[in-house]
mmCIF file of C-alpha atoms in Angstrom:
data_model
loop_
_atom_site.group_PDB
_atom_site.id
_atom_site.type_symbol
_atom_site.label_atom_id
_atom_site.label_comp_id
_atom_site.label_asym_id
_atom_site.label_seq_id
_atom_site.Cartn_x
_atom_site.Cartn_y
_atom_site.Cartn_z
ATOM 1 C CA MET A 1 6.104 -35.106 -108.271
ATOM 2 C CA ASP A 2 3.689 -37.683 -107.022
ATOM 3 C CA TYR A 3 5.536 -39.300 -104.197
ATOM 4 C CA ASP A 4 2.787 -41.507 -103.205
ATOM 5 C CA LYS A 5 3.351 -43.345 -106.470
ATOM 6 C CA LEU A 6 7.045 -43.273 -106.247
ATOM 7 C CA ILE A 7 7.490 -44.727 -102.732
ATOM 8 C CA ALA A 8 7.495 -48.529 -102.603
ATOM 9 C CA PRO A 9 4.137 -49.788 -101.184
ATOM 10 C CA ALA A 10 5.934 -52.098 -98.662
ATOM 11 C CA ALA A 11 7.848 -49.250 -97.355
ATOM 12 C CA ALA A 12 4.922 -46.869 -97.134
ATOM 13 C CA ALA A 13 2.889 -49.509 -95.258
ATOM 14 C CA MET A 14 5.372 -49.919 -92.476
ATOM 15 C CA ARG A 15 3.955 -48.618 -89.185
ATOM 16 C CA PRO A 16 6.180 -46.307 -87.170
ATOM 17 C CA SER A 17 7.855 -47.730 -84.083
ATOM 18 C CA GLY A 18 5.543 -47.539 -81.011
ATOM 19 C CA ILE A 19 8.671 -47.254 -78.789
ATOM 20 C CA ARG A 20 10.003 -44.168 -80.604
ATOM 21 C CA LYS A 21 6.725 -42.457 -80.561
ATOM 22 C CA PHE A 22 6.738 -42.446 -76.787
ATOM 23 C CA PHE A 23 10.388 -41.665 -76.585
ATOM 24 C CA ASP A 24 9.945 -38.608 -78.829
ATOM 25 C CA LEU A 25 7.050 -37.481 -76.739
ATOM 26 C CA ALA A 26 8.892 -37.880 -73.463
ATOM 27 C CA ALA A 27 11.956 -35.862 -75.025
ATOM 28 C CA GLU A 28 9.645 -32.840 -75.149
ATOM 29 C CA MET A 29 9.092 -32.990 -71.288
ATOM 30 C CA PRO A 30 12.169 -32.118 -69.358
ATOM 31 C CA GLU A 31 10.490 -33.338 -66.187
ATOM 32 C CA CYS A 32 9.462 -36.656 -67.691
ATOM 33 C CA ILE A 33 10.652 -39.887 -66.192
ATOM 34 C CA SER A 34 11.176 -42.338 -69.005
ATOM 35 C CA LEU A 35 11.086 -46.090 -68.572
ATOM 36 C CA GLY A 36 10.660 -46.593 -72.253
ATOM 37 C CA VAL A 37 13.887 -47.199 -74.200
ATOM 38 C CA GLY A 38 15.576 -50.400 -73.632
ATOM 39 C CA GLU A 39 19.113 -49.062 -73.093
ATOM 40 C CA PRO A 40 21.414 -49.891 -70.184
ATOM 41 C CA ASP A 41 22.008 -46.976 -67.758
ATOM 42 C CA PHE A 42 25.530 -48.267 -67.150
ATOM 43 C CA LYS A 43 28.488 -46.633 -68.786
ATOM 44 C CA THR A 44 30.466 -48.888 -71.081
ATOM 45 C CA PRO A 45 33.268 -50.528 -68.977
ATOM 46 C CA TRP A 46 36.243 -48.392 -68.735
ATOM 47 C CA ALA A 47 38.567 -51.135 -70.159
ATOM 48 C CA VAL A 48 36.398 -51.217 -73.314
ATOM 49 C CA ARG A 49 36.329 -47.394 -73.743
ATOM 50 C CA GLU A 50 40.151 -47.363 -73.232
ATOM 51 C CA ALA A 51 40.638 -49.883 -75.969
ATOM 52 C CA GLY A 52 38.592 -47.798 -78.346
ATOM 53 C CA ILE A 53 40.656 -44.644 -77.395
ATOM 54 C CA GLU A 54 43.859 -46.533 -77.941
ATOM 55 C CA SER A 55 42.677 -47.761 -81.358
ATOM 56 C CA LEU A 56 42.216 -44.147 -82.311
ATOM 57 C CA GLU A 57 45.346 -43.020 -80.883
ATOM 58 C CA HIS A 58 47.200 -45.602 -83.094
ATOM 59 C CA GLY A 59 45.305 -44.392 -86.130
ATOM 60 C CA ARG A 60 43.335 -47.582 -86.669
ATOM 61 C CA THR A 61 40.627 -45.804 -88.593
ATOM 62 C CA ARG A 62 40.414 -47.627 -91.945
ATOM 63 C CA TYR A 63 37.849 -50.141 -93.092
ATOM 64 C CA THR A 64 38.192 -53.647 -91.785
ATOM 65 C CA SER A 65 37.349 -56.713 -93.824
ATOM 66 C CA ASN A 66 33.729 -56.988 -94.702
ATOM 67 C CA ALA A 67 33.098 -59.811 -92.205
ATOM 68 C CA GLY A 68 34.877 -58.036 -89.396
ATOM 69 C CA LEU A 69 38.328 -57.936 -87.922
ATOM 70 C CA LYS A 70 39.792 -61.521 -87.944
ATOM 71 C CA GLU A 71 40.838 -61.041 -84.227
ATOM 72 C CA LEU A 72 37.231 -59.976 -83.262
ATOM 73 C CA ARG A 73 35.638 -62.915 -85.087
ATOM 74 C CA ALA A 74 37.983 -65.390 -83.324
ATOM 75 C CA GLU A 75 37.252 -63.771 -79.988
ATOM 76 C CA ILE A 76 33.437 -64.066 -80.744
ATOM 77 C CA ALA A 77 33.877 -67.734 -81.446
ATOM 78 C CA ARG A 78 35.884 -68.244 -78.206
ATOM 79 C CA TYR A 79 33.284 -66.316 -76.216
ATOM 80 C CA LEU A 80 30.265 -68.208 -77.543
ATOM 81 C CA ASP A 81 32.075 -71.591 -76.983
ATOM 82 C CA ARG A 82 33.092 -70.508 -73.397
ATOM 83 C CA ARG A 83 29.905 -69.020 -72.281
ATOM 84 C CA MET A 84 27.158 -70.767 -74.419
ATOM 85 C CA GLY A 85 28.676 -73.957 -75.622
ATOM 86 C CA LEU A 86 28.253 -72.820 -79.193
ATOM 87 C CA LYS A 87 30.958 -73.825 -81.753
ATOM 88 C CA TYR A 88 31.738 -71.741 -84.836
ATOM 89 C CA ASP A 89 34.516 -71.396 -87.404
ATOM 90 C CA PRO A 90 35.390 -67.652 -87.201
ATOM 91 C CA ALA A 91 36.685 -67.597 -90.831
ATOM 92 C CA LYS A 92 33.383 -68.947 -92.423
ATOM 93 C CA GLU A 93 30.654 -68.831 -89.801
ATOM 94 C CA VAL A 94 30.802 -65.426 -88.162
ATOM 95 C CA LEU A 95 29.769 -61.961 -89.483
ATOM 96 C CA VAL A 96 30.363 -58.705 -87.588
ATOM 97 C CA THR A 97 27.411 -56.321 -88.139
ATOM 98 C CA VAL A 98 26.300 -52.796 -87.236
ATOM 99 C CA GLY A 99 24.354 -53.859 -84.208
ATOM 100 C CA GLY A 100 22.154 -56.909 -83.803
ATOM 101 C CA SER A 101 19.445 -55.203 -85.911
ATOM 102 C CA GLU A 102 21.548 -55.303 -89.014
ATOM 103 C CA ALA A 103 22.318 -58.990 -88.357
ATOM 104 C CA ILE A 104 18.554 -59.591 -88.272
ATOM 105 C CA ASP A 105 18.025 -57.657 -91.361
ATOM 106 C CA MET A 106 20.766 -59.635 -93.286
ATOM 107 C CA CYS A 107 19.469 -62.865 -92.081
ATOM 108 C CA ILE A 108 15.902 -62.235 -93.047
ATOM 109 C CA ARG A 109 16.905 -60.794 -96.538
ATOM 110 C CA THR A 110 19.169 -63.852 -97.198
ATOM 111 C CA LEU A 111 16.520 -66.317 -96.395
ATOM 112 C CA VAL A 112 13.170 -64.737 -97.349
ATOM 113 C CA GLN A 113 11.671 -64.256 -100.842
ATOM 114 C CA ALA A 114 8.345 -63.209 -102.005
ATOM 115 C CA GLY A 115 5.600 -65.369 -100.581
ATOM 116 C CA ASP A 116 7.569 -67.121 -97.979
ATOM 117 C CA GLU A 117 6.071 -67.259 -94.527
ATOM 118 C CA VAL A 118 7.951 -66.141 -91.398
ATOM 119 C CA ILE A 119 6.635 -67.322 -88.044
ATOM 120 C CA ILE A 120 6.963 -64.533 -85.514
ATOM 121 C CA PRO A 121 6.116 -65.303 -81.863
ATOM 122 C CA GLU A 122 4.606 -62.150 -80.194
ATOM 123 C CA PRO A 123 4.721 -59.940 -78.232
ATOM 124 C CA CYS A 124 8.184 -59.236 -79.756
ATOM 125 C CA PHE A 125 10.619 -56.702 -80.741
ATOM 126 C CA VAL A 126 9.236 -54.314 -83.351
ATOM 127 C CA CYS A 127 11.684 -54.867 -86.324
ATOM 128 C CA TYR A 128 10.799 -58.539 -87.403
ATOM 129 C CA GLU A 129 7.703 -57.768 -89.200
ATOM 130 C CA PRO A 130 8.617 -54.770 -91.199
ATOM 131 C CA ILE A 131 11.940 -56.366 -92.431
ATOM 132 C CA THR A 132 9.893 -59.410 -93.308
ATOM 133 C CA THR A 133 7.380 -57.412 -95.403
ATOM 134 C CA LEU A 134 10.105 -55.349 -97.076
ATOM 135 C CA SER A 135 11.709 -58.794 -98.183
ATOM 136 C CA GLY A 136 8.393 -59.762 -99.650
ATOM 137 C CA GLY A 137 7.637 -62.228 -96.959
ATOM 138 C CA VAL A 138 4.444 -62.911 -95.097
ATOM 139 C CA PRO A 139 4.569 -62.567 -91.308
ATOM 140 C CA VAL A 140 2.635 -65.240 -89.263
ATOM 141 C CA HIS A 141 2.089 -64.102 -85.771
ATOM 142 C CA VAL A 142 1.849 -66.685 -83.006
ATOM 143 C CA ALA A 143 0.642 -65.294 -79.701
ATOM 144 C CA CYS A 144 2.439 -66.225 -76.580
ATOM 145 C CA ARG A 145 0.252 -66.039 -73.413
ATOM 146 C CA GLN A 146 0.949 -64.958 -69.853
ATOM 147 C CA GLU A 147 -0.429 -68.323 -68.630
ATOM 148 C CA ASP A 148 2.489 -69.992 -70.491
ATOM 149 C CA GLU A 149 4.934 -67.493 -69.133
ATOM 150 C CA PHE A 150 5.095 -66.019 -72.572
ATOM 151 C CA ARG A 151 6.931 -68.955 -74.016
ATOM 152 C CA LEU A 152 6.436 -70.226 -77.404
ATOM 153 C CA ARG A 153 4.721 -73.624 -77.209
ATOM 154 C CA ALA A 154 5.455 -76.454 -79.640
ATOM 155 C CA ASP A 155 1.757 -77.106 -80.415
ATOM 156 C CA ALA A 156 1.289 -73.433 -81.386
ATOM 157 C CA LEU A 157 4.312 -73.552 -83.668
ATOM 158 C CA LYS A 158 3.184 -76.746 -85.254
ATOM 159 C CA ALA A 159 -0.210 -75.289 -86.012
ATOM 160 C CA ALA A 160 1.248 -72.161 -87.564
ATOM 161 C CA ILE A 161 3.552 -74.213 -90.088
ATOM 162 C CA THR A 162 2.439 -74.565 -93.694
ATOM 163 C CA PRO A 163 4.316 -75.663 -96.885
ATOM 164 C CA LYS A 164 5.230 -71.944 -97.284
ATOM 165 C CA THR A 165 7.033 -71.630 -93.995
ATOM 166 C CA LYS A 166 10.651 -70.640 -94.417
ATOM 167 C CA LEU A 167 11.793 -69.109 -91.116
ATOM 168 C CA LEU A 168 10.979 -69.163 -87.512
ATOM 169 C CA ILE A 169 12.153 -66.132 -85.310
ATOM 170 C CA MET A 170 13.095 -67.164 -81.798
ATOM 171 C CA PRO A 171 13.289 -63.838 -79.746
ATOM 172 C CA PHE A 172 14.425 -65.196 -76.311
ATOM 173 C CA PRO A 173 15.131 -63.844 -73.811
ATOM 174 C CA ASN A 174 12.225 -61.762 -74.896
ATOM 175 C CA ASN A 175 11.741 -58.125 -75.462
ATOM 176 C CA PRO A 176 9.182 -57.028 -74.161
ATOM 177 C CA THR A 177 8.130 -59.817 -71.824
ATOM 178 C CA GLY A 178 11.285 -60.864 -70.377
ATOM 179 C CA ALA A 179 10.284 -64.525 -71.021
ATOM 180 C CA VAL A 180 12.878 -67.170 -71.477
ATOM 181 C CA MET A 181 12.914 -70.636 -73.091
ATOM 182 C CA GLU A 182 14.419 -73.380 -70.977
ATOM 183 C CA ARG A 183 16.146 -76.414 -72.521
ATOM 184 C CA GLU A 184 12.991 -78.593 -72.403
ATOM 185 C CA ASP A 185 10.981 -75.776 -74.036
ATOM 186 C CA LEU A 186 13.630 -75.501 -76.776
ATOM 187 C CA GLU A 187 13.792 -79.233 -77.230
ATOM 188 C CA ALA A 188 10.029 -79.403 -77.879
ATOM 189 C CA ILE A 189 10.420 -76.634 -80.614
ATOM 190 C CA ALA A 190 13.392 -78.482 -82.146
ATOM 191 C CA GLU A 191 11.370 -81.689 -82.386
ATOM 192 C CA VAL A 192 8.862 -79.826 -84.556
ATOM 193 C CA LEU A 193 11.576 -78.450 -86.811
ATOM 194 C CA ARG A 194 13.851 -81.410 -87.343
ATOM 195 C CA GLY A 195 13.270 -82.940 -90.721
ATOM 196 C CA THR A 196 11.812 -79.738 -92.180
ATOM 197 C CA ASN A 197 13.533 -77.084 -94.297
ATOM 198 C CA ILE A 198 12.621 -74.344 -91.984
ATOM 199 C CA MET A 199 15.395 -72.178 -90.668
ATOM 200 C CA VAL A 200 15.636 -70.435 -87.236
ATOM 201 C CA LEU A 201 16.783 -66.878 -86.538
ATOM 202 C CA SER A 202 17.577 -67.108 -82.840
ATOM 203 C CA ASP A 203 17.759 -63.472 -81.457
ATOM 204 C CA GLU A 204 19.963 -63.906 -78.404
ATOM 205 C CA ILE A 205 20.889 -60.219 -77.715
ATOM 206 C CA TYR A 206 19.793 -60.629 -74.071
ATOM 207 C CA ALA A 207 21.369 -64.040 -73.572
ATOM 208 C CA GLU A 208 23.619 -62.869 -70.701
ATOM 209 C CA LEU A 209 20.692 -61.253 -68.855
ATOM 210 C CA ASN A 210 19.093 -64.348 -67.532
ATOM 211 C CA TYR A 211 17.939 -64.413 -63.808
ATOM 212 C CA GLY A 212 16.856 -68.077 -63.580
ATOM 213 C CA LEU A 213 18.624 -70.883 -61.779
ATOM 214 C CA GLN A 214 19.997 -72.050 -65.110
ATOM 215 C CA ASN A 215 22.159 -70.391 -67.682
ATOM 216 C CA HIS A 216 20.872 -69.304 -71.091
ATOM 217 C CA VAL A 217 20.533 -72.236 -73.500
ATOM 218 C CA SER A 218 20.798 -71.511 -77.291
ATOM 219 C CA ILE A 219 18.589 -73.654 -79.570
ATOM 220 C CA ALA A 220 21.628 -74.049 -81.790
ATOM 221 C CA THR A 221 23.340 -76.309 -79.151
ATOM 222 C CA LEU A 222 20.502 -78.904 -79.447
ATOM 223 C CA PRO A 223 21.087 -81.955 -81.675
ATOM 224 C CA GLY A 224 20.413 -81.202 -85.471
ATOM 225 C CA MET A 225 19.687 -77.458 -84.750
ATOM 226 C CA ALA A 226 23.086 -75.736 -85.531
ATOM 227 C CA GLU A 227 22.613 -76.567 -89.247
ATOM 228 C CA ARG A 228 19.340 -74.708 -89.349
ATOM 229 C CA THR A 229 19.978 -71.856 -86.981
ATOM 230 C CA VAL A 230 21.419 -68.318 -87.271
ATOM 231 C CA VAL A 231 22.273 -66.958 -83.882
ATOM 232 C CA VAL A 232 22.162 -63.151 -83.615
ATOM 233 C CA ASN A 233 23.905 -61.332 -80.737
ATOM 234 C CA GLY A 234 25.745 -58.207 -79.960
ATOM 235 C CA PHE A 235 27.326 -55.917 -77.474
ATOM 236 C CA SER A 236 24.638 -53.354 -76.732
ATOM 237 C CA LYS A 237 22.873 -54.999 -73.827
ATOM 238 C CA THR A 238 25.576 -57.242 -72.402
ATOM 239 C CA TYR A 239 28.385 -54.587 -72.356
ATOM 240 C CA ALA A 240 26.254 -51.300 -72.283
ATOM 241 C CA MET A 241 27.510 -50.534 -75.651
ATOM 242 C CA THR A 242 24.399 -49.382 -77.464
ATOM 243 C CA GLY A 243 26.031 -46.319 -79.073
ATOM 244 C CA TRP A 244 28.894 -48.315 -80.417
ATOM 245 C CA ARG A 245 26.619 -50.116 -82.777
ATOM 246 C CA LEU A 246 28.128 -53.584 -82.960
ATOM 247 C CA GLY A 247 26.573 -57.055 -83.276
ATOM 248 C CA TYR A 248 27.245 -60.292 -85.030
ATOM 249 C CA ALA A 249 25.589 -63.324 -86.661
ATOM 250 C CA CYS A 250 26.778 -66.863 -86.513
ATOM 251 C CA GLY A 251 25.534 -69.891 -88.460
ATOM 252 C CA PRO A 252 26.052 -72.265 -91.271
ATOM 253 C CA ALA A 253 28.759 -71.050 -93.685
ATOM 254 C CA PRO A 254 26.625 -70.960 -96.891
ATOM 255 C CA ILE A 255 24.114 -68.685 -95.065
ATOM 256 C CA ILE A 256 26.802 -66.381 -93.597
ATOM 257 C CA ARG A 257 28.551 -66.214 -96.984
ATOM 258 C CA ILE A 258 25.476 -64.703 -98.560
ATOM 259 C CA MET A 259 24.708 -62.432 -95.557
ATOM 260 C CA THR A 260 28.322 -61.193 -95.818
ATOM 261 C CA LYS A 261 27.773 -60.394 -99.555
ATOM 262 C CA ILE A 262 24.707 -58.355 -98.743
ATOM 263 C CA HIS A 263 26.506 -56.649 -95.985
ATOM 264 C CA GLN A 264 29.345 -55.855 -98.315
ATOM 265 C CA SER A 265 27.086 -53.956 -100.705
ATOM 266 C CA ALA A 266 24.801 -52.314 -98.118
ATOM 267 C CA ILE A 267 27.124 -51.479 -95.216
ATOM 268 C CA MET A 268 30.771 -52.334 -96.186
ATOM 269 C CA SER A 269 31.931 -52.982 -92.681
ATOM 270 C CA ALA A 270 31.049 -52.354 -88.960
ATOM 271 C CA PRO A 271 32.705 -49.337 -87.137
ATOM 272 C CA THR A 272 36.516 -49.986 -86.830
ATOM 273 C CA THR A 273 36.826 -48.406 -83.392
ATOM 274 C CA SER A 274 33.896 -50.415 -82.019
ATOM 275 C CA GLN A 275 35.497 -53.621 -83.258
ATOM 276 C CA TYR A 276 38.725 -53.054 -81.522
ATOM 277 C CA ALA A 277 36.908 -52.030 -78.212
ATOM 278 C CA ALA A 278 34.701 -55.214 -78.514
ATOM 279 C CA ILE A 279 37.789 -57.476 -78.550
ATOM 280 C CA THR A 280 38.585 -56.198 -75.016
ATOM 281 C CA ALA A 281 34.879 -56.572 -73.829
ATOM 282 C CA LEU A 282 34.947 -60.299 -74.781
ATOM 283 C CA LYS A 283 38.296 -60.935 -73.361
ATOM 284 C CA ASP A 284 38.246 -59.018 -70.104
ATOM 285 C CA CYS A 285 34.736 -58.071 -69.047
ATOM 286 C CA ASP A 286 33.120 -61.234 -67.726
ATOM 287 C CA GLY A 287 33.115 -59.609 -64.267
ATOM 288 C CA GLU A 288 31.188 -56.550 -65.655
ATOM 289 C CA ILE A 289 28.612 -58.853 -67.046
ATOM 290 C CA GLU A 290 27.914 -60.251 -63.576
ATOM 291 C CA ARG A 291 27.921 -56.867 -61.962
ATOM 292 C CA MET A 292 25.380 -55.371 -64.250
ATOM 293 C CA ARG A 293 23.267 -58.616 -64.178
ATOM 294 C CA ASN A 294 23.125 -58.578 -60.395
ATOM 295 C CA GLU A 295 22.055 -54.928 -60.378
ATOM 296 C CA TYR A 296 19.303 -55.626 -62.974
ATOM 297 C CA ASN A 297 18.102 -58.549 -60.890
ATOM 298 C CA MET A 298 17.661 -56.370 -57.795
ATOM 299 C CA ARG A 299 15.638 -53.863 -59.851
ATOM 300 C CA ARG A 300 13.653 -56.511 -61.494
ATOM 301 C CA ARG A 301 12.401 -57.838 -58.015
ATOM 302 C CA LEU A 302 11.653 -54.178 -56.938
ATOM 303 C CA VAL A 303 9.657 -53.462 -60.105
ATOM 304 C CA VAL A 304 7.597 -56.674 -60.277
ATOM 305 C CA LYS A 305 6.662 -56.501 -56.601
ATOM 306 C CA SER A 306 5.665 -52.734 -56.893
ATOM 307 C CA PHE A 307 3.301 -53.476 -59.888
ATOM 308 C CA ASN A 308 1.859 -56.477 -58.238
ATOM 309 C CA ASP A 309 1.235 -54.450 -55.041
ATOM 310 C CA MET A 310 -0.628 -51.812 -57.108
ATOM 311 C CA GLY A 311 -2.919 -54.466 -58.480
ATOM 312 C CA LEU A 312 -1.382 -54.578 -61.972
ATOM 313 C CA SER A 313 -0.644 -58.258 -62.378
ATOM 314 C CA CYS A 314 2.970 -58.600 -63.443
ATOM 315 C CA PHE A 315 4.477 -61.893 -64.729
ATOM 316 C CA GLU A 316 7.902 -62.382 -63.225
ATOM 317 C CA PRO A 317 10.410 -61.853 -66.047
ATOM 318 C CA ARG A 318 13.293 -64.310 -66.217
ATOM 319 C CA GLY A 319 15.430 -62.421 -68.737
ATOM 320 C CA ALA A 320 16.244 -59.063 -70.429
ATOM 321 C CA PHE A 321 15.534 -55.988 -68.408
ATOM 322 C CA TYR A 322 11.764 -55.362 -68.983
ATOM 323 C CA ALA A 323 8.525 -55.871 -66.934
ATOM 324 C CA PHE A 324 5.253 -56.488 -68.718
ATOM 325 C CA PRO A 325 2.518 -55.645 -66.286
ATOM 326 C CA CYS A 326 -1.114 -56.277 -67.288
ATOM 327 C CA ILE A 327 -3.109 -53.106 -67.280
ATOM 328 C CA LYS A 328 -6.470 -54.535 -68.207
ATOM 329 C CA SER A 329 -7.899 -53.859 -64.739
ATOM 330 C CA SER A 330 -7.635 -50.206 -65.362
ATOM 331 C CA GLY A 331 -10.415 -50.423 -67.978
ATOM 332 C CA MET A 332 -8.089 -48.543 -70.598
ATOM 333 C CA SER A 333 -6.481 -49.816 -73.677
ATOM 334 C CA SER A 334 -2.656 -49.982 -73.654
ATOM 335 C CA GLU A 335 -2.399 -46.904 -75.741
ATOM 336 C CA GLU A 336 -4.816 -44.944 -73.656
ATOM 337 C CA PHE A 337 -3.195 -45.960 -70.328
ATOM 338 C CA CYS A 338 0.266 -45.068 -71.546
ATOM 339 C CA THR A 339 -0.843 -41.727 -73.268
ATOM 340 C CA LYS A 340 -2.695 -40.650 -70.184
ATOM 341 C CA LEU A 341 0.048 -41.552 -67.813
ATOM 342 C CA LEU A 342 2.478 -39.608 -69.844
ATOM 343 C CA GLU A 343 0.171 -36.517 -70.060
ATOM 344 C CA GLN A 344 -0.914 -36.613 -66.363
ATOM 345 C CA LYS A 345 2.218 -37.813 -64.623
ATOM 346 C CA HIS A 346 4.956 -37.346 -67.089
ATOM 347 C CA VAL A 347 5.995 -41.094 -66.933
ATOM 348 C CA ALA A 348 6.774 -42.733 -70.249
ATOM 349 C CA ILE A 349 6.137 -46.415 -70.605
ATOM 350 C CA ILE A 350 5.418 -48.330 -73.893
ATOM 351 C CA PRO A 351 1.938 -49.639 -74.832
ATOM 352 C CA GLY A 352 2.023 -53.564 -75.206
ATOM 353 C CA ASN A 353 0.359 -53.403 -78.665
ATOM 354 C CA ALA A 354 3.498 -51.686 -79.943
ATOM 355 C CA PHE A 355 4.856 -55.251 -79.902
ATOM 356 C CA GLY A 356 2.092 -57.000 -81.723
ATOM 357 C CA ALA A 357 -1.664 -57.345 -81.257
ATOM 358 C CA SER A 358 -1.253 -59.949 -78.454
ATOM 359 C CA GLY A 359 0.460 -57.310 -76.319
ATOM 360 C CA GLU A 360 -2.899 -55.349 -76.040
ATOM 361 C CA GLY A 361 -3.676 -55.004 -72.343
ATOM 362 C CA TYR A 362 -0.080 -54.874 -71.170
ATOM 363 C CA ALA A 363 2.698 -52.242 -71.004
ATOM 364 C CA ARG A 364 6.439 -52.528 -71.279
ATOM 365 C CA VAL A 365 8.504 -50.897 -68.379
ATOM 366 C CA SER A 366 12.240 -50.925 -68.646
ATOM 367 C CA TYR A 367 14.014 -51.332 -65.365
ATOM 368 C CA ALA A 368 17.454 -50.429 -66.963
ATOM 369 C CA TYR A 369 17.353 -47.232 -64.750
ATOM 370 C CA SER A 370 18.614 -46.304 -61.234
ATOM 371 C CA VAL A 371 16.619 -47.410 -58.172
ATOM 372 C CA GLU A 372 15.916 -43.596 -57.537
ATOM 373 C CA HIS A 373 14.573 -43.202 -60.982
ATOM 374 C CA LEU A 374 12.372 -46.415 -60.708
ATOM 375 C CA MET A 375 10.977 -45.561 -57.349
ATOM 376 C CA GLU A 376 9.814 -41.973 -58.413
ATOM 377 C CA ALA A 377 8.231 -43.502 -61.494
ATOM 378 C CA ILE A 378 6.441 -46.091 -59.369
ATOM 379 C CA ARG A 379 5.229 -43.460 -56.991
ATOM 380 C CA ARG A 380 3.739 -41.363 -59.914
ATOM 381 C CA ILE A 381 2.167 -44.501 -61.463
ATOM 382 C CA ARG A 382 0.490 -45.341 -58.142
ATOM 383 C CA GLU A 383 -0.834 -41.762 -57.996
ATOM 384 C CA PHE A 384 -2.183 -42.186 -61.534
ATOM 385 C CA LEU A 385 -4.010 -45.365 -60.650
ATOM 386 C CA ASN A 386 -5.599 -43.851 -57.601
ATOM 387 C CA GLU A 387 -6.770 -40.799 -59.585
ATOM 388 C CA ASN A 388 -8.065 -42.622 -62.665
ATOM 389 C CA CYS A 389 -9.027 -46.129 -61.658
ATOM 390 C CA LYS A 390 -11.126 -45.862 -58.586
#
């Protein structure tokens, strides 16, 4: 069998995740301190776990409707209205998915056909480009700069738009930079898009992890934007539910209807136990959100100060749970810096170029770990700099 001829070219051309590469290397080192994977170190709140256990005890182990439990979709709509000011009809405008990643996949596959251009601000999460290319789309990367606090600027967006532009992905609060878009930033972006046929995929998985003076603002709340925006969110980051694999997409009914049809064929339905647990998360766990966010905020200040004290300039992130220090002063590339740090000091962080070419010269550091874990990693990184960057 000639497998090279059998495998679809778009699939063969996909580059492996730079995040998982370092995660796998770190897994082979028992003494390694990993600050690589973006996963909360908190346990899922007990009330949520208890709800999942109760659903199993009552034998609720059958398929749900394709779009998700009616009760969960209603609760998602109430939560988004209460916390974000977003209004959706749970019967027609909400789809429950297997994590936020599936929601992103369904949205791109619903909207993008061969030759369509998808604008992707970067540095950004690793899945947007490969899903776009697998759908036949053309990724158009727009670099976000540290001097702009890694925000997408309206003039840069406008310059990237062509007659072939179909979709803009808005990954804020951002992984890996921690950047956020304030209302005035979003209004400038919305002004560029109004009157066009360009849709927005607003990835808001870190919406609750916002450390600014103002709460998270969704672009879908701005005038004229709900009709052109699919909001993606989920339970992994907000409620420390990564392994439960549950997310959702909300948007215009015609778009959600087609996304649900694809989901029906590809997935069937999201995990039943997770859906019952998520109802409790949305109803009863606002206090847990605040508790985890306050802890992340303390760690954020510790990590940012530590990198700046080391001479690695670190933009102060306003969202998510990542720092993105600049390592250019070391004289090494991102890949070289992170590889040597792993080999010499057994600390795993992610090269910035794993998140796009504009991430070169930076590294992503997750602070979703205990203070003790972070302090030991910082000590080792300081030693590494002293030994390699004199």
